[in-house]
XYZ file of C-alpha atoms in Angstrom:
342
model
C -29.033 24.445 -3.790
C -25.812 22.954 -3.608
C -24.130 22.838 -0.391
C -21.448 25.696 0.410
C -18.840 23.138 2.133
C -18.124 19.264 1.700
C -15.834 16.800 3.383
C -12.899 14.656 1.868
C -11.279 11.595 3.317
C -7.512 12.129 3.385
C -5.061 9.268 4.376
C -2.707 10.971 7.348
C -0.896 7.673 8.233
C 0.623 4.790 6.480
C -1.381 1.798 8.214
C 0.841 -0.904 9.856
C -1.005 -3.789 10.157
C -5.065 -3.491 9.898
C -5.809 -0.001 9.040
C -7.845 1.906 11.966
C -10.100 5.283 11.980
C -6.510 7.189 13.098
C -5.133 6.598 9.739
C -7.833 8.796 8.247
C -9.126 12.245 8.733
C -12.272 13.820 7.280
C -11.397 17.269 6.370
C -13.762 20.323 5.536
C -13.659 22.288 2.153
C -15.688 24.565 0.178
C -17.285 22.929 -2.479
C -15.242 23.675 -5.722
C -16.667 25.433 -8.678
C -16.601 24.197 -12.187
C -14.545 25.887 -14.528
C -14.760 26.359 -18.108
C -15.683 22.706 -19.848
C -16.184 21.318 -16.481
C -18.718 19.501 -14.677
C -19.605 19.815 -10.651
C -20.451 16.191 -9.543
C -22.246 14.865 -6.304
C -21.083 11.854 -5.183
C -23.791 9.029 -4.939
C -21.800 6.104 -3.994
C -18.301 5.149 -3.229
C -16.665 1.884 -4.720
C -14.587 0.321 -1.639
C -11.860 -1.938 -3.100
C -9.163 -4.270 -1.485
C -6.348 -2.928 -3.939
C -6.636 0.523 -2.317
C -5.119 -1.014 0.746
C -1.757 -1.772 -1.310
C -1.813 2.042 -2.205
C -1.292 2.948 1.340
C 1.968 1.530 1.372
C 5.072 3.665 0.065
C 6.271 1.197 -2.008
C 6.857 0.590 -6.141
C 3.954 -0.884 -7.530
C 1.595 -0.772 -10.807
C 0.032 2.323 -9.525
C 1.684 5.219 -7.569
C 0.832 5.266 -3.735
C -1.678 7.482 -1.925
C -0.070 10.727 -0.658
C -0.426 11.623 3.091
C -2.566 14.286 3.543
C -4.037 14.222 0.340
C -7.489 13.039 -0.734
C -8.054 9.138 -1.278
C -9.132 8.388 -4.724
C -11.376 5.628 -5.861
C -14.457 4.678 -7.931
C -17.326 6.895 -7.789
C -20.899 6.851 -9.192
C -21.995 10.516 -9.119
C -24.520 13.133 -10.394
C -24.081 16.019 -12.635
C -25.010 18.995 -10.308
C -23.848 21.784 -12.466
C -22.254 21.610 -16.078
C -20.260 23.948 -18.180
C -19.850 21.057 -20.865
C -21.983 20.630 -23.732
C -21.252 16.756 -23.093
C -23.068 16.764 -19.902
C -26.344 17.941 -18.398
C -27.672 18.685 -15.068
C -28.943 15.222 -13.655
C -26.588 12.950 -16.021
C -25.243 9.847 -13.773
C -21.489 9.255 -14.398
C -18.895 7.196 -12.999
C -15.126 7.861 -12.959
C -11.952 7.506 -10.670
C -12.515 10.616 -8.399
C -11.713 11.615 -4.961
C -13.377 10.180 -1.976
C -15.194 13.369 -1.714
C -19.085 14.675 -1.495
C -18.625 16.759 -4.322
C -15.927 16.820 -7.124
C -14.967 18.694 -10.314
C -14.109 16.781 -13.246
C -13.449 17.265 -16.986
C -15.754 15.550 -19.519
C -13.001 13.547 -21.185
C -12.757 11.636 -17.824
C -16.258 10.499 -17.230
C -18.371 7.834 -18.480
C -22.116 8.361 -18.531
C -24.277 5.781 -16.999
C -27.649 4.540 -18.569
C -30.221 3.913 -15.720
C -32.520 2.077 -18.024
C -29.451 -0.683 -18.728
C -29.304 -2.070 -15.136
C -29.203 -0.325 -11.340
C -26.890 2.368 -11.685
C -24.651 0.604 -8.880
C -24.039 -2.231 -11.273
C -21.433 0.300 -13.014
C -19.336 -0.188 -9.810
C -19.549 -3.755 -9.787
C -20.476 -6.276 -12.655
C -20.613 -4.069 -15.305
C -17.359 -1.960 -13.794
C -13.952 -2.732 -12.788
C -14.474 -5.560 -10.793
C -16.580 -7.442 -13.382
C -14.134 -6.494 -16.110
C -11.275 -7.968 -13.735
C -13.081 -11.217 -13.475
C -13.734 -11.380 -17.391
C -10.054 -10.678 -18.695
C -8.139 -12.712 -15.693
C -10.311 -15.780 -16.001
C -10.789 -15.727 -19.904
C -7.587 -14.528 -21.163
C -5.357 -16.345 -18.342
C -7.491 -18.850 -17.155
C -8.846 -20.045 -20.708
C -11.253 -22.487 -18.727
C -12.911 -25.267 -21.371
C -16.041 -27.296 -21.330
C -15.491 -29.988 -18.386
C -12.499 -28.463 -16.706
C -12.457 -27.158 -12.875
C -12.299 -23.886 -12.016
C -11.407 -23.193 -8.421
C -11.442 -19.368 -7.221
C -10.945 -17.882 -3.847
C -12.664 -14.990 -2.386
C -15.685 -16.337 -4.293
C -18.365 -14.330 -2.330
C -16.453 -11.278 -3.198
C -17.452 -8.934 -5.941
C -14.681 -10.429 -8.444
C -14.839 -13.927 -7.322
C -18.383 -14.350 -7.574
C -18.614 -13.321 -11.056
C -15.731 -15.347 -12.012
C -17.006 -18.736 -10.938
C -20.598 -17.569 -13.005
C -18.312 -16.899 -16.232
C -16.917 -20.539 -15.697
C -20.340 -21.875 -15.703
C -21.099 -19.943 -18.947
C -18.103 -21.158 -20.278
C -19.366 -25.154 -19.382
C -16.697 -25.715 -16.489
C -17.236 -27.045 -13.151
C -16.780 -24.048 -10.646
C -15.744 -24.756 -7.032
C -15.436 -21.690 -4.686
C -13.876 -20.800 -1.623
C -15.392 -18.388 0.937
C -14.819 -17.475 4.463
C -18.434 -18.862 6.103
C -20.984 -21.527 5.474
C -23.496 -18.953 4.809
C -21.236 -17.797 1.864
C -20.737 -21.436 1.035
C -24.666 -21.839 0.705
C -24.833 -18.677 -1.198
C -22.230 -19.757 -3.811
C -23.848 -23.004 -4.265
C -27.573 -22.345 -3.996
C -27.653 -18.790 -5.525
C -24.965 -18.466 -7.854
C -24.859 -22.023 -9.577
C -21.352 -22.951 -8.300
C -20.926 -26.736 -8.392
C -19.150 -26.907 -4.945
C -17.842 -24.386 -2.365
C -15.522 -24.691 1.002
C -15.389 -22.720 4.049
C -11.567 -22.120 4.377
C -11.991 -20.931 8.094
C -12.931 -24.775 9.107
C -10.164 -27.277 10.558
C -11.232 -29.441 8.081
C -10.652 -27.094 4.861
C -7.796 -29.041 3.252
C -9.786 -32.202 3.363
C -12.876 -30.604 2.307
C -11.079 -28.930 -0.619
C -9.634 -32.224 -1.771
C -13.178 -33.794 -1.455
C -14.532 -30.780 -3.710
C -11.847 -31.751 -6.332
C -12.181 -35.528 -7.371
C -10.769 -34.590 -10.799
C -8.027 -32.029 -9.733
C -7.810 -28.255 -10.760
C -7.415 -27.038 -14.173
C -8.017 -23.138 -13.444
C -7.301 -21.480 -10.301
C -8.406 -17.679 -9.949
C -6.482 -16.604 -7.028
C -7.927 -13.496 -4.901
C -6.263 -14.277 -1.507
C -2.953 -15.966 -1.647
C -1.488 -17.522 1.660
C -2.456 -20.856 3.257
C -5.470 -21.014 0.853
C -3.578 -20.849 -2.237
C -0.975 -23.113 -1.255
C -3.586 -25.976 -0.653
C -5.374 -25.110 -4.096
C -1.846 -25.237 -6.016
C -1.347 -28.790 -4.526
C -4.073 -30.000 -6.480
C -3.002 -28.590 -9.900
C -3.628 -30.789 -13.001
C -1.243 -31.156 -15.568
C -0.969 -27.868 -17.733
C -3.120 -25.965 -15.163
C -3.358 -22.168 -15.122
C -3.347 -19.791 -12.294
C -4.563 -16.095 -12.860
C -3.201 -14.060 -9.758
C -5.677 -11.199 -9.223
C -4.925 -10.285 -5.582
C -3.461 -11.470 -2.312
C -5.747 -10.231 0.349
C -4.568 -12.451 3.097
C -1.246 -10.516 3.116
C -2.143 -6.994 2.421
C -2.373 -6.246 6.189
C 0.741 -8.366 7.145
C 3.673 -5.791 8.740
C 6.527 -8.250 7.094
C 6.845 -10.220 3.874
C 4.477 -12.973 3.079
C 6.249 -16.193 3.048
C 4.980 -19.828 2.298
C 6.063 -23.100 0.581
C 8.277 -22.815 -2.413
C 5.779 -23.917 -5.145
C 7.794 -24.078 -8.230
C 8.334 -27.654 -8.232
C 4.831 -27.990 -8.631
C 4.778 -25.909 -11.764
C 7.462 -27.738 -13.297
C 6.042 -31.123 -12.422
C 2.474 -30.256 -14.133
C 3.874 -27.947 -16.711
C 1.303 -25.409 -15.137
C 1.404 -21.810 -15.828
C 1.191 -18.859 -13.295
C 0.509 -15.250 -14.452
C -0.362 -12.024 -12.715
C -2.365 -9.284 -14.142
C -4.136 -5.843 -13.581
C -7.012 -4.515 -15.308
C -4.875 -1.785 -17.265
C -3.132 -4.689 -19.210
C -6.692 -4.913 -21.118
C -7.390 -1.124 -21.393
C -7.800 -1.618 -25.319
C -10.238 -4.391 -24.749
C -12.373 -2.967 -22.012
C -15.302 -2.402 -24.442
C -15.351 -5.734 -25.589
C -15.455 -7.241 -21.952
C -18.080 -4.851 -20.905
C -20.422 -5.583 -23.886
C -20.144 -9.276 -23.097
C -20.848 -8.622 -19.370
C -23.939 -6.516 -20.052
C -25.338 -9.187 -22.568
C -25.011 -11.999 -19.834
C -26.862 -9.732 -17.210
C -29.424 -9.007 -19.499
C -29.875 -12.957 -20.399
C -29.877 -13.712 -16.561
C -26.820 -15.355 -16.712
C -25.066 -13.249 -14.191
C -26.164 -12.257 -10.872
C -24.441 -9.884 -8.456
C -25.263 -8.620 -5.033
C -23.869 -5.572 -3.354
C -23.290 -4.991 0.179
C -24.176 -1.150 0.878
C -23.199 0.878 3.842
C -24.873 4.246 4.421
C -23.097 7.470 4.899
C -20.011 8.904 3.866
C -18.700 9.147 7.476
C -18.830 5.563 7.642
C -16.583 4.986 4.453
C -13.556 3.665 6.804
C -15.680 0.929 8.277
C -16.902 -0.329 5.305
C -13.353 -0.329 3.911
C -12.106 -2.050 7.043
C -15.148 -4.896 6.643
C -13.309 -5.687 3.502
C -10.447 -7.534 5.573
C -13.044 -9.115 7.730
C -15.062 -10.706 5.140
C -18.172 -8.831 6.331
C -19.342 -7.946 2.545
C -21.093 -10.064 0.388
C -20.605 -9.018 -3.375
C -19.378 -5.694 -4.090
C -18.935 -3.215 -1.208
C -20.177 0.080 -1.395
C -20.965 3.273 0.483
C -24.103 5.001 -0.423
C -23.031 8.788 0.097
C -26.196 10.710 -1.040
C -29.375 10.409 -3.079
C -29.543 12.107 -6.545
C -31.128 15.564 -6.764
C -32.339 15.813 -10.220
C -31.794 12.508 -11.896
C -34.783 9.971 -12.583
C -33.707 6.649 -11.527
């Protein structure tokens, strides 16, 4: 039987610097009942993503900030436990952007059905979901890597970066990753097939980076910003392309992010820098999803997940994004399915 009550995670403070447990509150509520043409969903997994930190600030951006004392919203993989819709039945697995709650009610048009036979269901929150698509469009549309060119990706052991490097290899480019530990460097080279990788936390980072780039940088996929990106930009080749995906190094900074003025470098090399969000490619998402699924089935893409068990541990999983504790996609396992055959 479905539980009578469940918990939601609310944002109760706008964090200054690194978020803490005091910024979040678990609120107990009655499990909602689905109305006409709605379904009741039991949360199985939550997607934990760096962009959510930006939504905790009350500033104008490409997406509205989270409201205080309201439930947080993010990627959710869920099971249909009650359906008043002809489009879904009990036991169906779906994913959508939903409340960080143990149960959700949703209209069917907001849900995407997940086929468990295609790949493990969690792939829909990573390589076959928003992170994989972010890597696909940010690299191929903006970076446009060509065979023989050098592609550098920061945050390379994360959910997006790890896919970027592998797509670069599929396109015949040389992939160089930047990560935060020697273990992650080893993972990138020996597990994912990057041509080289460097540890940005080492004192020798800039020297190591130069040594890994004998032919300079043709494409830079930037997930982190800050000093790491300053070092990469100094190595840009003529007509280089920089794809700006994220700036996690500054997400918890209380002030403005300040660094070297790089305009001269882009003029000197006739290079291009462009920011993007996945919403820019809304009409093209099916094309990207089909390509990612094909590469995954062909064994050309690998992916990893860091899964934290327990809804109550969701804030800790979120904090881990900024400490570099995750390898690949950060997820929270909330519950096992009741009806689905997985």
